[in-house]
Short mmCIF file of C-alpha atoms in Angstrom, two decimals:
data_model
loop_
_atom_site.label_atom_id
_atom_site.label_comp_id
_atom_site.label_asym_id
_atom_site.label_seq_id
_atom_site.Cartn_x
_atom_site.Cartn_y
_atom_site.Cartn_z
CA MET P 21 28.82 -70.16 48.88
CA ILE P 22 28.72 -66.35 47.58
CA ARG P 23 26.72 -65.93 44.52
CA VAL P 24 26.11 -62.68 42.76
CA SER P 25 23.56 -62.62 39.89
CA ASN P 26 23.24 -59.95 37.25
CA VAL P 27 24.76 -57.33 39.60
CA SER P 28 24.62 -53.75 37.94
CA HIS P 29 25.92 -50.68 39.74
CA THR P 30 26.33 -46.92 39.01
CA TYR P 31 27.36 -43.92 40.38
CA GLY P 32 25.15 -41.04 39.47
CA ASP P 33 25.18 -41.68 35.58
CA GLU P 34 28.45 -43.61 35.47
CA SER P 35 27.88 -47.27 35.13
CA VAL P 36 30.64 -49.42 36.95
CA LEU P 37 29.46 -52.87 36.55
CA GLU P 38 26.84 -54.17 34.25
CA THR P 39 24.68 -57.48 34.65
CA LEU P 40 27.82 -59.15 36.46
CA SER P 41 27.42 -62.68 37.73
CA LEU P 42 30.11 -64.61 39.98
CA SER P 43 30.16 -67.55 42.73
CA VAL P 44 33.05 -68.31 45.34
CA GLU P 45 32.91 -71.45 47.08
CA PRO P 46 34.62 -71.83 50.50
CA GLY P 47 38.27 -73.37 49.92
CA GLU P 48 39.01 -71.90 46.81
CA VAL P 49 40.76 -68.47 45.63
CA LEU P 50 39.10 -66.57 43.00
CA GLY P 51 41.42 -64.02 41.42
CA ILE P 52 39.68 -60.82 39.85
CA ILE P 53 42.12 -59.40 37.30
CA GLY P 54 41.62 -56.17 35.37
CA PRO P 55 43.12 -52.42 35.01
CA SER P 56 42.99 -49.71 37.75
CA GLY P 57 39.61 -48.08 37.91
CA VAL P 58 37.48 -50.89 36.12
CA GLY P 59 35.52 -51.73 39.29
CA LYS P 60 37.38 -54.03 41.20
CA THR P 61 36.89 -52.11 44.47
CA THR P 62 33.09 -51.76 43.77
CA LEU P 63 32.80 -55.14 42.97
CA LEU P 64 34.66 -56.20 46.48
CA ARG P 65 32.51 -53.43 48.62
CA ILE P 66 29.23 -55.28 46.98
CA LEU P 67 30.84 -58.53 47.84
CA SER P 68 31.44 -57.28 51.47
CA LEU P 69 27.66 -56.23 51.85
CA PHE P 70 29.05 -52.42 52.19
CA VAL P 71 27.32 -51.71 49.31
CA GLN P 72 24.02 -52.37 48.05
CA PRO P 73 24.24 -52.86 44.12
CA SER P 74 21.85 -50.89 41.96
CA GLU P 75 20.58 -53.76 40.55
CA GLY P 76 20.75 -57.63 40.91
CA THR P 77 21.08 -60.10 44.23
CA ILE P 78 23.80 -61.42 46.13
CA GLU P 79 23.25 -64.76 48.34
CA LEU P 80 25.38 -65.87 51.12
CA ASP P 81 24.78 -69.70 51.57
CA GLY P 82 21.28 -69.41 50.01
CA ARG P 83 20.34 -66.08 52.07
CA ALA P 84 19.70 -63.02 49.98
CA ALA P 85 21.53 -60.32 51.74
CA TRP P 86 19.45 -56.99 50.54
CA SER P 87 15.91 -58.44 50.90
CA THR P 88 16.31 -59.08 54.60
CA ASP P 89 16.51 -56.75 57.85
CA GLU P 90 19.58 -54.87 59.00
CA SER P 91 20.19 -57.46 62.21
CA GLU P 92 20.30 -60.33 59.51
CA ARG P 93 22.33 -58.48 57.22
CA LEU P 94 24.78 -57.86 60.16
CA ALA P 95 25.16 -61.50 60.76
CA LEU P 96 25.71 -62.17 56.93
CA ARG P 97 28.35 -59.58 56.96
CA ARG P 98 29.95 -61.02 60.17
CA GLN P 99 30.98 -64.33 57.95
CA ILE P 100 32.85 -61.87 55.68
CA GLY P 101 36.54 -60.59 56.27
CA MET P 102 37.77 -57.78 54.00
CA VAL P 103 41.48 -56.17 53.93
CA PHE P 104 41.92 -52.99 52.16
CA GLN P 105 44.66 -51.83 49.79
CA GLU P 106 45.65 -49.46 52.73
CA ALA P 107 46.00 -51.22 56.23
CA SER P 108 43.92 -48.83 57.91
CA LEU P 109 44.80 -49.76 61.56
CA PHE P 110 43.50 -48.67 64.46
CA ASP P 111 45.56 -46.68 66.69
CA ALA P 112 46.21 -49.61 69.55
CA THR P 113 48.33 -52.32 69.94
CA VAL P 114 48.98 -55.45 67.42
CA ALA P 115 47.00 -57.43 69.59
CA ARG P 116 44.28 -55.08 69.98
CA ASN P 117 43.89 -54.60 66.33
CA ALA P 118 43.96 -58.00 65.70
CA GLU P 119 41.24 -58.87 68.26
CA TYR P 120 38.77 -56.25 67.14
CA GLY P 121 36.73 -58.34 65.03
CA LEU P 122 36.37 -60.74 67.99
CA ARG P 123 35.41 -58.14 70.28
CA VAL P 124 32.66 -56.29 68.58
CA ARG P 125 31.21 -60.20 68.26
CA GLN P 126 31.07 -60.08 72.08
CA PRO P 127 27.87 -59.20 74.29
CA TRP P 128 28.58 -55.70 75.86
CA SER P 129 29.09 -57.04 79.30
CA GLU P 130 32.25 -59.06 78.22
CA ARG P 131 33.47 -56.27 76.03
CA ILE P 132 33.23 -53.71 78.97
CA ARG P 133 35.05 -56.21 81.19
CA ASP P 134 37.85 -57.00 78.61
CA HIS P 135 38.33 -53.33 78.37
CA LEU P 136 38.77 -52.76 82.08
CA ARG P 137 41.21 -55.39 81.68
CA SER P 138 43.18 -53.89 79.44
CA ILE P 139 43.15 -50.70 80.94
CA LEU P 140 44.61 -52.53 83.94
CA GLY P 141 47.13 -54.33 81.70
CA SER P 142 46.13 -57.70 82.64
CA SER P 143 44.65 -58.67 79.39
CA GLU P 144 45.38 -62.06 77.66
CA THR P 145 45.36 -61.98 74.03
CA ALA P 146 42.68 -63.99 72.46
CA ALA P 147 44.39 -67.49 70.92
CA SER P 148 42.91 -67.02 67.54
CA ALA P 149 44.22 -63.55 67.28
CA THR P 150 47.58 -64.82 68.05
CA GLU P 151 47.45 -67.46 65.76
CA ALA P 152 45.92 -65.40 62.76
CA LEU P 153 49.47 -63.42 63.66
CA ASP P 154 51.09 -66.15 63.64
CA VAL P 155 49.98 -66.99 59.92
CA VAL P 156 51.59 -63.76 58.86
CA GLY P 157 54.63 -64.08 61.05
CA LEU P 158 53.92 -61.42 63.66
CA SER P 159 53.01 -62.85 67.08
CA GLN P 160 56.11 -62.01 68.28
CA LYS P 161 54.90 -58.42 68.15
CA LEU P 162 51.58 -58.28 70.05
CA GLU P 163 52.23 -55.46 72.20
CA GLN P 164 53.92 -52.89 69.79
CA GLU P 165 51.91 -50.05 68.58
CA ALA P 166 50.30 -50.13 65.23
CA ARG P 167 51.70 -46.67 64.16
CA SER P 168 54.98 -48.14 64.82
CA LEU P 169 54.99 -50.98 62.13
CA SER P 170 56.45 -50.76 58.71
CA GLY P 171 53.78 -50.41 55.67
CA GLY P 172 54.31 -54.37 54.90
CA GLU P 173 53.85 -55.22 58.62
CA ALA P 174 50.87 -53.16 58.93
CA GLN P 175 49.26 -54.79 55.81
CA ARG P 176 49.88 -58.28 57.30
CA VAL P 177 48.45 -56.85 60.62
CA ALA P 178 45.37 -55.95 58.64
CA PHE P 179 45.28 -59.35 57.19
CA ALA P 180 45.48 -61.13 60.72
CA ARG P 181 42.56 -58.79 62.10
CA ALA P 182 40.36 -60.13 59.05
CA LEU P 183 41.29 -63.80 59.51
CA ALA P 184 41.22 -63.61 63.38
CA TYR P 185 37.38 -63.82 63.65
CA ASP P 186 37.74 -67.08 61.37
CA PRO P 187 35.46 -65.69 58.27
CA LYS P 188 33.97 -67.87 55.93
CA TYR P 189 34.97 -65.58 52.94
CA LEU P 190 37.76 -63.12 52.74
CA LEU P 191 37.93 -60.39 50.10
CA LEU P 192 41.18 -58.81 49.64
CA ASP P 193 41.51 -55.33 47.46
CA GLU P 194 44.88 -54.95 45.83
CA PRO P 195 46.46 -56.41 49.45
CA THR P 196 50.24 -56.15 48.13
CA SER P 197 50.17 -53.44 45.69
CA ASP P 198 52.39 -51.21 48.01
CA LEU P 199 54.33 -54.08 49.19
CA ASP P 200 57.95 -54.98 48.58
CA PRO P 201 58.38 -58.52 47.33
CA ARG P 202 59.21 -60.34 50.93
CA ASN P 203 55.83 -58.85 52.17
CA THR P 204 54.14 -59.71 49.20
CA GLY P 205 55.40 -63.33 49.37
CA LEU P 206 54.24 -63.44 52.93
CA ILE P 207 50.49 -62.25 52.24
CA GLU P 208 50.53 -64.61 49.13
CA GLU P 209 51.50 -67.43 51.52
CA ALA P 210 48.72 -66.26 54.07
CA VAL P 211 45.97 -66.38 51.28
CA LEU P 212 46.93 -69.81 50.53
CA GLU P 213 46.84 -70.73 54.42
CA ALA P 214 43.28 -69.42 54.39
CA ARG P 215 42.34 -71.60 51.23
CA ASP P 216 43.37 -74.24 53.36
CA ARG P 217 41.27 -73.41 56.32
CA ASP P 218 38.33 -73.77 53.94
CA ILE P 219 37.72 -70.14 53.63
CA GLY P 220 36.79 -68.60 50.29
CA VAL P 221 39.09 -65.87 48.89
CA VAL P 222 38.53 -63.28 46.66
CA VAL P 223 41.81 -61.14 45.45
CA ALA P 224 41.28 -58.22 43.22
CA THR P 225 44.82 -57.32 41.91
CA HIS P 226 46.02 -55.83 38.65
CA ASP P 227 49.11 -57.99 39.17
CA MET P 228 48.48 -60.62 36.71
CA HIS P 229 51.56 -62.89 37.74
CA GLN P 230 49.95 -62.73 41.48
CA ALA P 231 46.69 -64.05 40.35
CA GLU P 232 48.30 -66.88 38.46
CA ARG P 233 50.38 -67.85 41.38
CA ILE P 234 47.39 -67.81 43.73
CA SER P 235 44.26 -68.47 41.95
CA ASP P 236 42.14 -71.13 41.55
CA ARG P 237 39.99 -69.49 39.29
CA VAL P 238 40.40 -66.06 37.67
CA GLY P 239 37.71 -63.46 36.49
CA VAL P 240 38.96 -60.90 33.88
CA LEU P 241 37.11 -57.64 34.50
CA LEU P 242 37.56 -55.34 31.44
CA GLY P 243 35.07 -52.80 30.53
CA ASP P 244 32.17 -53.05 32.82
CA GLY P 245 31.85 -56.87 33.35
CA PHE P 246 33.90 -59.95 33.13
CA THR P 247 35.49 -60.83 29.34
CA GLU P 248 36.00 -64.32 30.83
CA ILE P 249 35.85 -66.10 34.27
CA GLY P 250 36.97 -69.91 34.81
CA PRO P 251 40.07 -71.93 35.94
CA THR P 252 43.33 -70.08 36.26
CA GLU P 253 45.29 -72.41 33.64
CA ALA P 254 42.71 -72.24 31.16
CA ILE P 255 42.47 -68.55 31.26
CA PHE P 256 46.07 -67.73 30.92
CA GLU P 257 46.91 -70.57 28.53
CA ASN P 258 44.05 -70.40 26.20
CA PRO P 259 41.71 -67.68 26.40
CA THR P 260 38.76 -68.04 24.62
CA ASP P 261 38.12 -64.08 24.55
CA GLU P 262 39.84 -62.04 22.03
CA ARG P 263 40.18 -58.76 24.96
CA THR P 264 41.30 -61.18 27.48
CA ARG P 265 43.79 -62.80 24.98
CA ARG P 266 45.12 -59.13 24.53
CA PHE P 267 44.88 -58.11 28.20
CA ILE P 268 46.99 -60.92 29.28
CA SER P 269 49.54 -60.79 26.62
CA GLY P 270 49.91 -57.00 27.53
CA GLU P 271 48.71 -55.84 23.98
CA LEU P 272 45.70 -54.25 25.49
CA VAL P 273 46.48 -51.38 27.86
CA TYR P 274 44.11 -49.08 29.39
CA MET Y 14 50.36 2.28 127.69
CA PRO Y 15 52.10 -0.14 124.94
CA LEU Y 16 50.13 -0.94 122.28
CA GLU Y 17 49.68 -4.90 121.30
CA PRO Y 18 52.01 -5.23 118.30
CA ILE Y 19 49.34 -7.64 116.73
CA ALA Y 20 46.61 -4.88 116.86
CA LEU Y 21 48.54 -2.74 114.64
CA LEU Y 22 49.28 -5.34 112.17
CA PRO Y 23 46.31 -4.65 109.75
CA ALA Y 24 47.12 -1.10 109.41
CA VAL Y 25 50.82 -1.58 108.46
CA VAL Y 26 50.97 -4.63 106.40
CA ASP Y 27 47.21 -4.48 105.18
CA LEU Y 28 46.38 -8.40 104.82
CA PRO Y 29 44.94 -8.53 101.60
CA PHE Y 30 42.18 -10.91 102.26
CA ARG Y 31 40.02 -12.46 105.00
CA GLU Y 32 40.55 -16.12 105.77
CA GLY Y 33 38.63 -18.41 103.50
CA TYR Y 34 38.15 -15.52 100.87
CA VAL Y 35 41.09 -17.08 98.08
CA SER Y 36 40.01 -20.72 98.60
CA SER Y 37 36.07 -20.15 98.17
CA THR Y 38 36.79 -18.05 95.29
CA ILE Y 39 38.84 -20.80 93.47
CA TYR Y 40 36.21 -23.30 94.77
CA VAL Y 41 33.66 -21.22 92.88
CA SER Y 42 35.68 -20.82 89.62
CA LEU Y 43 36.64 -24.42 89.79
CA TYR Y 44 33.05 -25.84 90.39
CA VAL Y 45 31.58 -23.70 87.72
CA SER Y 46 33.95 -23.83 85.03
CA VAL Y 47 34.51 -27.64 85.65
CA THR Y 48 30.60 -28.57 85.90
CA ALA Y 49 30.15 -26.30 82.55
CA VAL Y 50 32.94 -27.98 80.46
CA THR Y 51 31.74 -31.60 81.78
CA LEU Y 52 28.11 -30.84 80.59
CA SER Y 53 29.06 -28.99 77.49
CA THR Y 54 31.62 -31.99 76.59
CA LEU Y 55 28.42 -34.81 77.18
CA PHE Y 56 26.42 -32.45 74.62
CA SER Y 57 29.00 -31.31 72.25
CA VAL Y 58 30.86 -34.60 71.40
CA PRO Y 59 28.01 -36.41 70.49
CA VAL Y 60 26.66 -33.47 68.40
CA ALA Y 61 30.03 -33.42 66.71
CA ILE Y 62 29.84 -37.28 65.85
CA VAL Y 63 26.29 -36.70 64.43
CA LEU Y 64 27.74 -33.58 62.29
CA GLY Y 65 30.79 -35.77 61.17
CA PHE Y 66 28.92 -38.54 60.33
CA THR Y 67 25.91 -37.76 58.54
CA ASP Y 68 24.66 -35.25 55.53
CA PHE Y 69 21.78 -33.33 56.14
CA PRO Y 70 20.37 -30.07 54.53
CA GLY Y 71 21.44 -26.97 56.67
CA LYS Y 72 24.53 -29.09 57.92
CA GLN Y 73 26.83 -26.00 56.73
CA LEU Y 74 24.75 -23.53 58.57
CA VAL Y 75 24.70 -25.32 61.66
CA LYS Y 76 28.72 -25.23 61.48
CA SER Y 77 28.51 -21.64 60.51
CA ILE Y 78 26.84 -21.22 63.63
CA ILE Y 79 29.17 -23.23 65.60
CA ASN Y 80 32.13 -21.12 64.14
CA THR Y 81 30.30 -18.10 64.82
CA GLY Y 82 29.60 -19.27 68.64
CA MET Y 83 33.56 -19.48 68.90
CA GLY Y 84 33.81 -15.86 68.67
CA PHE Y 85 30.52 -14.68 70.27
CA PRO Y 86 31.14 -12.08 73.24
CA SER Y 87 30.75 -13.24 76.32
CA VAL Y 88 29.05 -10.13 77.69
CA VAL Y 89 26.34 -10.42 75.27
CA VAL Y 90 26.03 -14.55 76.46
CA GLY Y 91 25.72 -13.11 80.13
CA LEU Y 92 23.11 -10.65 79.15
CA LEU Y 93 20.79 -13.43 77.01
CA VAL Y 94 21.14 -15.68 80.14
CA LEU Y 95 20.22 -12.87 82.49
CA PHE Y 96 16.92 -12.46 80.72
CA THR Y 97 16.59 -16.30 80.41
CA VAL Y 98 16.77 -16.52 84.31
CA SER Y 99 15.57 -13.12 85.43
CA ASN Y 100 12.20 -13.12 87.09
CA GLN Y 101 10.23 -12.14 83.75
CA GLY Y 102 12.39 -14.70 81.78
CA PRO Y 103 11.18 -18.48 80.93
CA LEU Y 104 13.23 -19.70 83.47
CA GLY Y 105 12.24 -17.22 86.21
CA PRO Y 106 10.13 -19.32 88.23
CA LEU Y 107 13.44 -21.05 88.99
CA ASP Y 108 15.17 -18.54 91.14
CA LEU Y 109 18.33 -19.09 89.50
CA ILE Y 110 19.36 -15.24 89.10
CA PHE Y 111 22.75 -14.72 90.95
CA THR Y 112 23.80 -18.18 91.57
CA THR Y 113 26.19 -20.72 90.27
CA GLU Y 114 23.59 -22.42 88.64
CA ALA Y 115 23.26 -19.57 86.18
CA MET Y 116 27.06 -18.98 85.80
CA ILE Y 117 27.10 -22.65 84.72
CA MET Y 118 24.38 -21.78 82.23
CA SER Y 119 26.47 -19.03 80.68
CA GLN Y 120 29.77 -20.95 80.92
CA PHE Y 121 28.20 -23.78 78.98
CA VAL Y 122 26.76 -21.63 75.97
CA LEU Y 123 30.18 -20.06 76.09
CA ALA Y 124 32.41 -23.52 75.89
CA THR Y 125 30.07 -25.57 73.67
CA PRO Y 126 30.94 -23.83 70.42
CA PRO Y 127 35.02 -24.63 70.72
CA ILE Y 128 34.20 -27.93 72.22
CA THR Y 129 32.25 -28.73 69.41
CA ALA Y 130 33.94 -27.19 66.48
CA ILE Y 131 37.40 -28.80 67.63
CA SER Y 132 35.93 -32.09 68.36
CA LEU Y 133 34.36 -31.91 64.86
CA ALA Y 134 37.67 -31.18 63.24
CA ALA Y 135 39.13 -33.79 65.01
CA ILE Y 136 36.51 -36.74 64.30
CA THR Y 137 36.27 -35.67 60.27
CA GLY Y 138 40.20 -35.86 60.54
CA VAL Y 139 39.78 -39.48 61.07
CA SER Y 140 40.48 -41.46 57.97
CA GLU Y 141 37.27 -42.81 56.28
CA ASN Y 142 39.51 -46.00 55.91
CA VAL Y 143 39.72 -46.68 59.56
CA ARG Y 144 35.91 -46.10 59.69
CA ASP Y 145 35.41 -48.77 56.88
CA ALA Y 146 37.63 -51.13 58.62
CA ALA Y 147 35.61 -51.14 61.81
CA ARG Y 148 32.52 -51.74 59.59
CA VAL Y 149 33.78 -54.54 57.40
CA LEU Y 150 35.09 -56.21 60.36
CA GLY Y 151 31.99 -56.75 61.71
CA GLY Y 152 31.23 -53.29 63.77
CA THR Y 153 27.58 -51.90 64.21
CA ARG Y 154 27.14 -48.05 63.61
CA LEU Y 155 28.01 -47.72 67.50
CA ASP Y 156 31.40 -49.45 67.00
CA VAL Y 157 32.17 -47.35 64.19
CA ALA Y 158 31.30 -44.42 66.06
CA LEU Y 159 33.29 -45.84 69.24
CA VAL Y 160 36.35 -46.22 66.96
CA VAL Y 161 36.18 -42.98 65.67
CA ILE Y 162 36.05 -41.21 69.37
CA LYS Y 163 38.97 -43.10 70.47
CA GLU Y 164 40.96 -42.17 67.15
CA ALA Y 165 40.13 -38.67 67.89
CA ARG Y 166 40.81 -38.75 71.58
CA TYR Y 167 43.71 -36.37 71.56
CA GLY Y 168 41.69 -33.73 69.34
CA ILE Y 169 38.87 -34.28 71.94
CA ALA Y 170 41.03 -33.74 74.76
CA THR Y 171 42.35 -30.42 73.04
CA ALA Y 172 38.74 -29.49 72.37
CA VAL Y 173 37.72 -30.03 76.35
CA LEU Y 174 40.77 -27.87 77.10
CA ALA Y 175 40.12 -24.94 75.05
CA GLY Y 176 36.73 -25.05 76.63
CA PHE Y 177 37.80 -25.06 80.04
CA GLY Y 178 40.31 -22.15 79.13
CA ARG Y 179 37.39 -20.16 77.82
CA ALA Y 180 34.95 -20.90 80.66
CA ILE Y 181 37.63 -20.45 83.49
CA SER Y 182 39.14 -16.96 82.13
CA GLU Y 183 35.80 -15.25 81.25
CA VAL Y 184 34.66 -12.48 83.32
CA GLY Y 185 31.87 -11.03 81.49
CA SER Y 186 29.07 -13.25 81.50
CA VAL Y 187 29.76 -14.56 85.12
CA LEU Y 188 29.90 -10.88 86.50
CA ILE Y 189 26.35 -10.18 84.90
CA VAL Y 190 24.73 -13.32 86.21
CA GLY Y 191 26.55 -14.21 89.07
CA GLY Y 192 26.79 -10.88 90.38
CA ASN Y 193 29.97 -11.38 92.12
CA ILE Y 194 28.37 -12.00 95.53
CA THR Y 195 30.56 -12.70 98.89
CA SER Y 196 28.84 -13.49 102.14
CA ALA Y 197 29.15 -10.84 105.12
CA GLU Y 198 32.05 -13.03 106.32
CA GLY Y 199 33.82 -12.61 102.89
CA ILE Y 200 32.95 -16.17 101.58
CA SER Y 201 32.88 -16.42 98.01
CA LYS Y 202 28.98 -17.08 96.77
CA THR Y 203 29.25 -16.26 93.11
CA ARG Y 204 32.74 -14.70 93.33
CA THR Y 205 34.86 -16.28 90.63
CA LEU Y 206 38.83 -15.30 90.27
CA THR Y 207 38.31 -13.28 87.43
CA THR Y 208 35.56 -11.24 88.89
CA ALA Y 209 37.58 -10.90 92.38
CA ILE Y 210 40.35 -9.87 90.03
CA GLN Y 211 38.42 -7.41 88.42
CA LEU Y 212 36.73 -6.08 91.71
CA GLU Y 213 39.89 -5.67 93.41
CA ALA Y 214 41.94 -3.73 90.70
CA ARG Y 215 38.91 -1.47 90.37
CA GLN Y 216 39.36 -0.71 94.07
CA GLY Y 217 42.97 -0.29 93.75
CA GLN Y 218 44.10 -3.15 95.73
CA TYR Y 219 46.49 -4.26 92.96
CA GLU Y 220 48.45 -6.65 95.74
CA THR Y 221 45.32 -8.71 96.09
CA ALA Y 222 44.45 -8.74 92.16
CA MET Y 223 47.98 -9.71 91.10
CA VAL Y 224 47.73 -12.70 93.72
CA LEU Y 225 44.32 -13.79 92.35
CA GLY Y 226 45.85 -13.35 89.15
CA ALA Y 227 48.79 -15.53 89.69
CA ILE Y 228 46.43 -18.30 91.05
CA LEU Y 229 44.19 -18.24 88.10
CA VAL Y 230 47.18 -18.64 85.93
CA ALA Y 231 48.81 -21.12 87.93
CA LEU Y 232 45.65 -23.17 87.71
CA VAL Y 233 45.55 -22.95 83.88
CA LEU Y 234 49.00 -23.90 83.55
CA VAL Y 235 48.61 -26.79 86.06
CA VAL Y 236 45.40 -28.04 83.70
CA ASN Y 237 47.39 -27.54 80.67
CA ALA Y 238 50.49 -29.48 82.17
CA ILE Y 239 48.34 -32.46 82.81
CA VAL Y 240 47.04 -32.44 79.11
CA VAL Y 241 50.40 -31.98 77.77
CA ARG Y 242 52.19 -34.50 79.84
CA PHE Y 243 49.23 -36.87 78.68
CA GLY Y 244 49.99 -35.96 75.09
CA ASP Y 245 53.77 -36.65 75.58
CA THR Y 246 53.46 -40.10 77.16
CA GLU Y 247 51.51 -40.79 73.83
CA ALA Y 248 54.10 -39.40 71.76
CA VAL Y 249 56.70 -41.75 73.79
CA ASN Y 250 54.81 -44.69 72.54
CA ARG Y 251 54.75 -43.31 69.02
#
């Protein structure tokens, strides 16, 4: 379980998040909804141990991430996968992209051997990378150059790249905001597939309908904290907080 | 008594150079420039990575110095290296004056600013998202650096080419620190294509100078063609 307790974060003088707490269990999808610029990305960067929060603690399966040394934190980080709003693929083939997370986890001797094999063209794509590409429907494009993919395909490869090393948690930052309905649907199916593999998924989105479709629980981020966090149905059917209600009904426009 | 026609030949045709002269000159040119550019690349690319990745006070100053270095006159570099390796200089005991090693030193100094500056531009051009992706997928700092080098590889290749172009076509500093020396048999010791052209032209040996000039241009063309072809293969994949 990822547990975030009383996290606050400021950029300079500007407070972005204030005393925010949440937890994510394996095998659930937590949707984070809120308008643009409210701090969803910051929250995800904190969850991915990319950014140390100004205050508060983050625990991964009971281990506090920022009161430990760098190598321990790397081990914790490696249990987490993240997909950004932009695909940000490497300039290489689809297969090499999908395998990246696996490669950096290998010892150097194996990596050098793998690199030589790829130069000689005799490398085989790791089974889990092919499988992850299969989840997003792209296992037939292994040898295609990443830069020749469409935007939607690129984003699906980015998803597969994070899934390939079998993380315990997967963080998605607006993964479908630039995509057409078909690619959006494929990503959403992949999210549910990840959940079935007992991965804890956090999806930040400004698309309330998407959050409603795929989330088990939803957190509503307004201002610099959650106005409400709880089971999806309860939040959408019966919000207790007035601002949540107005945001969901579209009355509260930021 | 009939004259042997072959004995007349030098007087009539005036063979422009002795055997081994051109090949040894090409060899010295390539040896000095390739070595200098290789050493400079090993130095410049890590420096560019550090400059591209970190922020420290005085970073702008370092970048300004590098940019100034790109336009630094080669004769002045030659003069500074000459002082360094001369008998009274700090490297005097090594006896490097008028050697290819001293020429490598001055070409290293000349090639480093363009290689560093162009590599730095290529490295800072790699999207921050790609760096973040490498890190978030479990990469260490070293992994992120390797990804950046790989993403910037064409820019770095261009940088190396620019450095090579500056090194091989440069006259001033190699003339000062190398001395443009050949052995008594006409085999080049520290004579490069550029200093040979300069000397031949001054002696009125214009044919020889032009032949050497054509060889120099051909060399640069071949190196460029290799890199352009390498870039083209990439463009096909693109």
